[in-house]
mmCIF file of C-alpha atoms in Angstrom:
data_model
loop_
_atom_site.group_PDB
_atom_site.id
_atom_site.type_symbol
_atom_site.label_atom_id
_atom_site.label_comp_id
_atom_site.label_asym_id
_atom_site.label_seq_id
_atom_site.Cartn_x
_atom_site.Cartn_y
_atom_site.Cartn_z
ATOM 1 C CA UNK A 180 16.762 -5.087 1.656
ATOM 2 C CA UNK A 181 17.177 -1.748 3.484
ATOM 3 C CA UNK A 182 20.025 0.328 2.511
ATOM 4 C CA UNK A 183 22.298 1.613 5.100
ATOM 5 C CA UNK A 184 22.357 5.285 6.231
ATOM 6 C CA UNK A 185 24.983 7.483 8.213
ATOM 7 C CA UNK A 186 23.302 7.937 11.490
ATOM 8 C CA UNK A 187 19.787 7.192 12.121
ATOM 9 C CA UNK A 188 18.813 11.201 12.825
ATOM 10 C CA UNK A 189 19.832 11.607 8.936
ATOM 11 C CA UNK A 190 16.338 8.268 8.930
ATOM 12 C CA UNK A 191 14.337 10.470 10.799
ATOM 13 C CA UNK A 192 15.223 13.067 8.605
ATOM 14 C CA UNK A 193 14.223 11.535 5.606
ATOM 15 C CA UNK A 194 10.754 10.522 6.879
ATOM 16 C CA UNK A 195 9.710 13.949 7.995
ATOM 17 C CA UNK A 196 6.304 14.681 5.752
ATOM 18 C CA UNK A 197 6.692 16.350 3.263
ATOM 19 C CA UNK A 198 3.890 19.016 0.803
ATOM 20 C CA UNK A 199 3.831 16.352 -1.514
ATOM 21 C CA UNK A 200 0.914 13.171 -1.275
ATOM 22 C CA UNK A 201 2.582 9.921 -1.364
ATOM 23 C CA UNK A 202 1.027 6.463 -3.203
ATOM 24 C CA UNK A 203 1.034 3.167 -1.395
ATOM 25 C CA UNK A 204 -1.220 0.141 -2.883
ATOM 26 C CA UNK A 205 -1.803 -2.943 -1.015
ATOM 27 C CA UNK A 206 -3.489 -5.664 -3.107
ATOM 28 C CA UNK A 207 -6.718 -6.890 -1.420
ATOM 29 C CA UNK A 208 -7.373 -11.084 -1.696
ATOM 30 C CA UNK A 209 -9.758 -13.362 -0.223
ATOM 31 C CA UNK A 210 -8.060 -13.322 3.111
ATOM 32 C CA UNK A 211 -9.750 -9.937 3.467
ATOM 33 C CA UNK A 212 -10.118 -10.568 7.303
ATOM 34 C CA UNK A 213 -6.159 -10.729 8.057
ATOM 35 C CA UNK A 214 -5.302 -8.570 4.606
ATOM 36 C CA UNK A 215 -7.394 -5.631 6.170
ATOM 37 C CA UNK A 216 -6.748 -5.479 9.885
ATOM 38 C CA UNK A 217 -2.956 -5.682 8.655
ATOM 39 C CA UNK A 218 -4.025 -2.118 6.698
ATOM 40 C CA UNK A 219 -5.530 -1.000 9.357
ATOM 41 C CA UNK A 220 -2.192 -1.382 11.288
ATOM 42 C CA UNK A 221 0.266 -0.259 8.614
ATOM 43 C CA UNK A 222 -2.539 2.944 8.762
ATOM 44 C CA UNK A 223 -2.404 3.545 11.956
ATOM 45 C CA UNK A 224 2.029 3.138 11.956
ATOM 46 C CA UNK A 225 2.175 5.686 9.618
ATOM 47 C CA UNK A 226 -0.466 7.789 11.434
ATOM 48 C CA UNK A 227 1.945 8.185 14.570
ATOM 49 C CA UNK A 228 4.941 8.891 12.217
ATOM 50 C CA UNK A 229 2.819 11.931 11.279
ATOM 51 C CA UNK A 230 1.448 11.294 8.150
ATOM 52 C CA UNK A 231 -1.964 11.296 7.564
ATOM 53 C CA UNK A 232 -3.549 8.660 5.432
ATOM 54 C CA UNK A 233 -6.085 8.303 3.216
ATOM 55 C CA UNK A 234 -7.800 4.667 2.412
ATOM 56 C CA UNK A 235 -9.105 4.161 -1.047
ATOM 57 C CA UNK A 236 -10.635 1.168 -1.164
ATOM 58 C CA UNK A 237 -11.078 -1.117 -4.139
ATOM 59 C CA UNK A 238 -13.050 -3.479 -2.029
ATOM 60 C CA UNK A 239 -16.082 -1.378 -1.038
ATOM 61 C CA UNK A 240 -18.721 -0.369 -3.458
ATOM 62 C CA UNK A 241 -19.637 2.951 -3.508
ATOM 63 C CA UNK A 242 -23.681 3.702 -3.384
ATOM 64 C CA UNK A 243 -26.219 6.730 -2.437
ATOM 65 C CA UNK A 244 -26.006 5.808 0.949
ATOM 66 C CA UNK A 245 -22.089 5.553 0.832
ATOM 67 C CA UNK A 246 -20.402 7.541 -1.561
ATOM 68 C CA UNK A 247 -17.002 7.239 -2.645
ATOM 69 C CA UNK A 248 -14.539 8.038 -5.060
ATOM 70 C CA UNK A 249 -16.905 7.705 -7.946
ATOM 71 C CA UNK A 250 -19.228 10.036 -7.123
ATOM 72 C CA UNK A 251 -16.146 12.512 -6.549
ATOM 73 C CA UNK A 252 -15.255 11.964 -9.986
ATOM 74 C CA UNK A 253 -18.846 12.403 -11.370
ATOM 75 C CA UNK A 254 -19.632 15.782 -9.919
ATOM 76 C CA UNK A 255 -18.107 18.610 -12.017
ATOM 77 C CA UNK A 256 -17.953 21.332 -8.880
ATOM 78 C CA UNK A 257 -14.852 18.785 -7.820
ATOM 79 C CA UNK A 258 -12.857 19.651 -10.946
ATOM 80 C CA UNK A 259 -12.467 22.954 -10.383
ATOM 81 C CA UNK A 260 -9.242 21.723 -8.427
ATOM 82 C CA UNK A 261 -11.001 21.987 -4.910
ATOM 83 C CA UNK A 262 -9.540 19.523 -2.244
ATOM 84 C CA UNK A 263 -11.443 16.854 -0.478
ATOM 85 C CA UNK A 264 -11.075 16.766 3.241
ATOM 86 C CA UNK A 265 -12.691 14.171 5.441
ATOM 87 C CA UNK A 266 -11.453 15.156 8.656
ATOM 88 C CA UNK A 267 -8.181 12.826 8.731
ATOM 89 C CA UNK A 268 -5.968 13.999 11.624
ATOM 90 C CA UNK A 269 -2.468 12.377 12.675
ATOM 91 C CA UNK A 270 -5.453 10.519 15.307
ATOM 92 C CA UNK A 271 -8.519 9.555 12.637
ATOM 93 C CA UNK A 272 -8.565 7.593 9.334
ATOM 94 C CA UNK A 273 -10.371 8.471 6.440
ATOM 95 C CA UNK A 274 -11.142 5.156 4.293
ATOM 96 C CA UNK A 275 -12.955 5.851 1.101
ATOM 97 C CA UNK A 276 -15.151 3.336 -1.208
ATOM 98 C CA UNK A 277 -13.721 3.498 -4.276
ATOM 99 C CA UNK A 278 -14.232 0.363 -6.341
ATOM 100 C CA UNK A 279 -16.072 1.796 -8.945
ATOM 101 C CA UNK A 280 -13.839 4.980 -9.310
ATOM 102 C CA UNK A 281 -10.940 2.497 -9.193
ATOM 103 C CA UNK A 282 -11.750 0.574 -12.171
ATOM 104 C CA UNK A 283 -13.206 3.483 -13.790
ATOM 105 C CA UNK A 284 -9.767 5.068 -13.691
ATOM 106 C CA UNK A 285 -8.306 1.188 -14.473
ATOM 107 C CA UNK A 286 -10.340 1.286 -17.379
ATOM 108 C CA UNK A 287 -9.428 4.711 -18.748
ATOM 109 C CA UNK A 288 -5.656 4.122 -17.500
ATOM 110 C CA UNK A 289 -4.886 1.968 -21.107
ATOM 111 C CA UNK A 290 -2.612 3.460 -23.227
ATOM 112 C CA UNK A 291 -2.446 6.804 -21.696
ATOM 113 C CA UNK A 292 1.383 7.906 -20.653
ATOM 114 C CA UNK A 293 0.893 8.927 -17.396
ATOM 115 C CA UNK A 294 -0.070 7.712 -14.402
ATOM 116 C CA UNK A 295 -3.990 7.898 -13.504
ATOM 117 C CA UNK A 296 -3.621 8.592 -9.820
ATOM 118 C CA UNK A 297 -1.758 11.854 -11.237
ATOM 119 C CA UNK A 298 -5.943 13.174 -11.729
ATOM 120 C CA UNK A 299 -6.593 12.542 -8.028
ATOM 121 C CA UNK A 300 -4.122 14.878 -6.259
ATOM 122 C CA UNK A 301 -6.328 18.094 -6.416
ATOM 123 C CA UNK A 302 -8.902 15.998 -4.719
ATOM 124 C CA UNK A 303 -6.515 14.880 -1.655
ATOM 125 C CA UNK A 304 -3.941 17.509 -1.779
ATOM 126 C CA UNK A 305 -4.468 17.928 2.022
ATOM 127 C CA UNK A 306 -3.376 14.042 3.142
ATOM 128 C CA UNK A 307 0.360 12.911 3.647
ATOM 129 C CA UNK A 308 -0.202 9.337 1.888
ATOM 130 C CA UNK A 309 -2.679 7.769 0.068
ATOM 131 C CA UNK A 310 -3.967 3.887 0.341
ATOM 132 C CA UNK A 311 -4.879 2.002 -2.476
ATOM 133 C CA UNK A 312 -6.210 -1.183 -1.442
ATOM 134 C CA UNK A 313 -7.845 -3.092 -4.200
ATOM 135 C CA UNK A 314 -7.676 -6.663 -6.715
ATOM 136 C CA UNK A 315 -4.405 -6.954 -8.262
ATOM 137 C CA UNK A 316 -6.086 -7.097 -11.610
ATOM 138 C CA UNK A 317 -7.249 -2.758 -10.683
ATOM 139 C CA UNK A 318 -4.189 -2.223 -9.327
ATOM 140 C CA UNK A 319 -2.204 -3.076 -11.865
ATOM 141 C CA UNK A 320 -3.038 -0.565 -14.243
ATOM 142 C CA UNK A 321 -3.699 1.586 -11.931
ATOM 143 C CA UNK A 322 0.243 1.649 -10.931
ATOM 144 C CA UNK A 323 1.551 1.895 -14.422
ATOM 145 C CA UNK A 324 4.008 4.775 -14.965
ATOM 146 C CA UNK A 325 5.040 4.762 -10.938
ATOM 147 C CA UNK A 326 8.038 3.830 -8.921
ATOM 148 C CA UNK A 327 5.290 2.786 -5.523
ATOM 149 C CA UNK A 328 5.967 -0.964 -4.695
ATOM 150 C CA UNK A 329 2.833 -2.893 -3.908
ATOM 151 C CA UNK A 330 2.076 -5.201 -0.900
ATOM 152 C CA UNK A 331 0.375 -8.378 -0.913
ATOM 153 C CA UNK A 332 -0.426 -10.438 1.887
ATOM 154 C CA UNK A 333 0.288 -13.859 1.532
ATOM 155 C CA UNK A 334 -2.512 -16.572 2.714
ATOM 156 C CA UNK A 335 -1.684 -19.449 4.627
ATOM 157 C CA UNK A 336 -1.448 -22.913 3.256
ATOM 158 C CA UNK A 337 -0.594 -24.005 -1.269
ATOM 159 C CA UNK A 338 -4.276 -21.996 -1.675
ATOM 160 C CA UNK A 339 -2.305 -18.834 -0.268
ATOM 161 C CA UNK A 340 0.515 -19.020 -2.327
ATOM 162 C CA UNK A 341 -1.449 -19.550 -5.334
ATOM 163 C CA UNK A 342 -3.194 -16.901 -4.667
ATOM 164 C CA UNK A 343 -0.566 -14.719 -4.420
ATOM 165 C CA UNK A 344 1.220 -15.477 -7.564
ATOM 166 C CA UNK A 345 -1.555 -14.999 -9.456
ATOM 167 C CA UNK A 346 -1.733 -11.548 -7.623
ATOM 168 C CA UNK A 347 2.519 -10.321 -8.472
ATOM 169 C CA UNK A 348 0.662 -11.906 -12.567
ATOM 170 C CA UNK A 349 -1.709 -9.523 -12.859
ATOM 171 C CA UNK A 350 0.223 -6.884 -11.472
ATOM 172 C CA UNK A 351 3.724 -7.859 -13.309
ATOM 173 C CA UNK A 352 1.722 -7.758 -16.845
ATOM 174 C CA UNK A 353 0.966 -4.071 -16.173
ATOM 175 C CA UNK A 354 3.789 -2.413 -14.627
ATOM 176 C CA UNK A 355 6.835 -5.109 -14.281
ATOM 177 C CA UNK A 356 7.337 -3.741 -10.966
ATOM 178 C CA UNK A 357 8.752 -5.948 -8.072
ATOM 179 C CA UNK A 358 6.813 -6.172 -5.557
ATOM 180 C CA UNK A 359 7.120 -6.995 -1.235
ATOM 181 C CA UNK A 360 5.509 -10.661 0.206
ATOM 182 C CA UNK A 361 4.115 -10.502 3.636
ATOM 183 C CA UNK A 362 3.691 -13.826 5.180
ATOM 184 C CA UNK A 363 2.128 -13.177 8.628
ATOM 185 C CA UNK A 364 2.893 -14.945 11.918
ATOM 186 C CA UNK A 365 -0.375 -15.464 14.380
ATOM 187 C CA UNK A 366 1.241 -17.495 16.715
ATOM 188 C CA UNK A 367 4.886 -16.755 15.993
ATOM 189 C CA UNK A 368 6.018 -20.161 16.274
ATOM 190 C CA UNK A 369 9.267 -21.630 15.374
ATOM 191 C CA UNK A 370 7.411 -23.477 13.197
ATOM 192 C CA UNK A 371 5.094 -21.552 12.184
ATOM 193 C CA UNK A 372 7.757 -19.224 11.299
ATOM 194 C CA UNK A 373 10.108 -22.121 8.932
ATOM 195 C CA UNK A 374 6.525 -23.301 7.040
ATOM 196 C CA UNK A 375 5.770 -19.235 6.224
ATOM 197 C CA UNK A 376 9.609 -18.860 4.622
ATOM 198 C CA UNK A 377 8.934 -22.380 2.859
ATOM 199 C CA UNK A 378 6.070 -20.965 0.895
ATOM 200 C CA UNK A 379 7.468 -17.629 0.203
ATOM 201 C CA UNK A 380 10.833 -19.495 -1.132
ATOM 202 C CA UNK A 381 8.386 -21.568 -3.321
ATOM 203 C CA UNK A 382 6.889 -18.344 -4.006
ATOM 204 C CA UNK A 383 10.399 -16.441 -5.238
ATOM 205 C CA UNK A 384 11.344 -19.095 -7.529
ATOM 206 C CA UNK A 385 7.778 -19.184 -9.674
ATOM 207 C CA UNK A 386 8.242 -16.240 -9.370
ATOM 208 C CA UNK A 387 12.280 -15.835 -10.664
ATOM 209 C CA UNK A 388 11.348 -18.295 -13.050
ATOM 210 C CA UNK A 389 7.684 -17.681 -14.626
ATOM 211 C CA UNK A 390 7.323 -13.413 -14.550
ATOM 212 C CA UNK A 391 11.343 -12.585 -14.522
ATOM 213 C CA UNK A 392 11.742 -10.946 -11.451
ATOM 214 C CA UNK A 393 12.802 -11.210 -8.178
ATOM 215 C CA UNK A 394 10.462 -9.866 -5.308
ATOM 216 C CA UNK A 395 10.646 -9.032 -1.732
ATOM 217 C CA UNK A 396 9.667 -10.972 1.212
ATOM 218 C CA UNK A 397 9.187 -10.830 4.220
ATOM 219 C CA UNK A 398 7.806 -12.315 7.644
ATOM 220 C CA UNK A 399 5.765 -9.818 10.528
ATOM 221 C CA UNK A 400 4.412 -11.212 13.962
ATOM 222 C CA UNK A 401 1.085 -9.980 13.544
ATOM 223 C CA UNK A 402 1.123 -9.579 17.628
ATOM 224 C CA UNK A 403 4.434 -7.546 17.617
ATOM 225 C CA UNK A 404 3.601 -3.519 16.805
ATOM 226 C CA UNK A 405 7.929 -3.181 16.188
ATOM 227 C CA UNK A 406 7.351 -6.016 12.708
ATOM 228 C CA UNK A 407 4.112 -4.443 12.029
ATOM 229 C CA UNK A 408 5.575 -0.898 12.310
ATOM 230 C CA UNK A 409 8.859 -2.565 10.439
ATOM 231 C CA UNK A 410 6.639 -3.429 7.549
ATOM 232 C CA UNK A 411 5.028 0.426 7.604
ATOM 233 C CA UNK A 412 8.416 1.863 7.221
ATOM 234 C CA UNK A 413 9.258 -0.431 4.193
ATOM 235 C CA UNK A 414 6.210 -0.142 2.660
ATOM 236 C CA UNK A 415 6.570 3.650 3.651
ATOM 237 C CA UNK A 416 10.672 3.748 1.797
ATOM 238 C CA UNK A 417 9.172 1.849 -1.338
ATOM 239 C CA UNK A 418 6.469 5.130 -1.771
ATOM 240 C CA UNK A 419 5.849 6.551 -4.868
ATOM 241 C CA UNK A 420 5.645 10.461 -4.773
ATOM 242 C CA UNK A 421 1.681 12.608 -6.527
ATOM 243 C CA UNK A 422 3.528 15.542 -7.937
ATOM 244 C CA UNK A 423 2.774 14.907 -11.710
ATOM 245 C CA UNK A 424 5.730 12.825 -12.107
ATOM 246 C CA UNK A 425 5.473 9.693 -9.308
ATOM 247 C CA UNK A 426 9.070 8.690 -8.695
ATOM 248 C CA UNK A 427 11.116 6.551 -5.829
ATOM 249 C CA UNK A 428 11.787 8.097 -2.696
ATOM 250 C CA UNK A 429 15.688 7.988 -1.432
ATOM 251 C CA UNK A 430 16.109 4.735 0.433
ATOM 252 C CA UNK A 431 17.370 4.983 3.918
ATOM 253 C CA UNK A 432 17.619 3.047 7.164
ATOM 254 C CA UNK A 433 14.620 2.370 8.749
ATOM 255 C CA UNK A 434 15.400 -0.474 11.078
ATOM 256 C CA UNK A 435 16.504 1.291 14.336
ATOM 257 C CA UNK A 436 13.602 3.816 13.933
ATOM 258 C CA UNK A 437 11.996 3.292 17.469
ATOM 259 C CA UNK A 438 8.474 1.565 17.580
ATOM 260 C CA UNK A 439 5.593 3.872 18.507
ATOM 261 C CA UNK A 440 1.856 2.205 18.019
ATOM 262 C CA UNK A 441 -1.244 2.905 18.231
ATOM 263 C CA UNK A 442 -4.098 1.512 17.042
ATOM 264 C CA UNK A 443 -6.998 3.364 15.258
ATOM 265 C CA UNK A 444 -9.292 2.576 12.464
#
């Protein structure tokens, strides 16, 4: 539930882009087609709010033909504090293959007392938001020592509930962070919404019983720009900042924000 602010202008003020880099996390699952489309729509909404976004795609492998995060980490010339700018603007989205690089950082995170994501700050300081899209097994170690609330997009049916629970468990084992679970509504009928809410309640009960904590849930109509932007704003509200001490952003009233949506990958 979003906290209420004094007035809408206060909410807008709290969302004014700042110089520091903010961190969002989206768990990738087997339902890649629906999950990826939702991810691009979320990023488009965030860029419409004035945040240059870079996505570290942990489902895409780096290669010599398609260099990415691993190449960035391995080349000594980047270690002098040079920043990486792939030309992201308010109308374009930078997507970097990052499967091997994120796995490398995830392995290094074991036993560390600082967030492994802090080491990326010098390379991406020209951006406003970094979105990590990766399997939950990779995300868990990466999100240690952060206050970021990860997003899990739940697939349909019993299989979607089970896969989402597995992702929640993997993240909880490493971080103890609460997650947000979004059920996607493709037709947005009353029957579809009731079914999705029932599945979310089942998932929530399992998480409270076996993982020791509540989860945040929401339903999102994929054809509704307003609902997609609401999800983007909720993620932004619960982002961490990469300023050497990743901390949660203050809460604000986002429900009254006007919807301006553009589809841009």
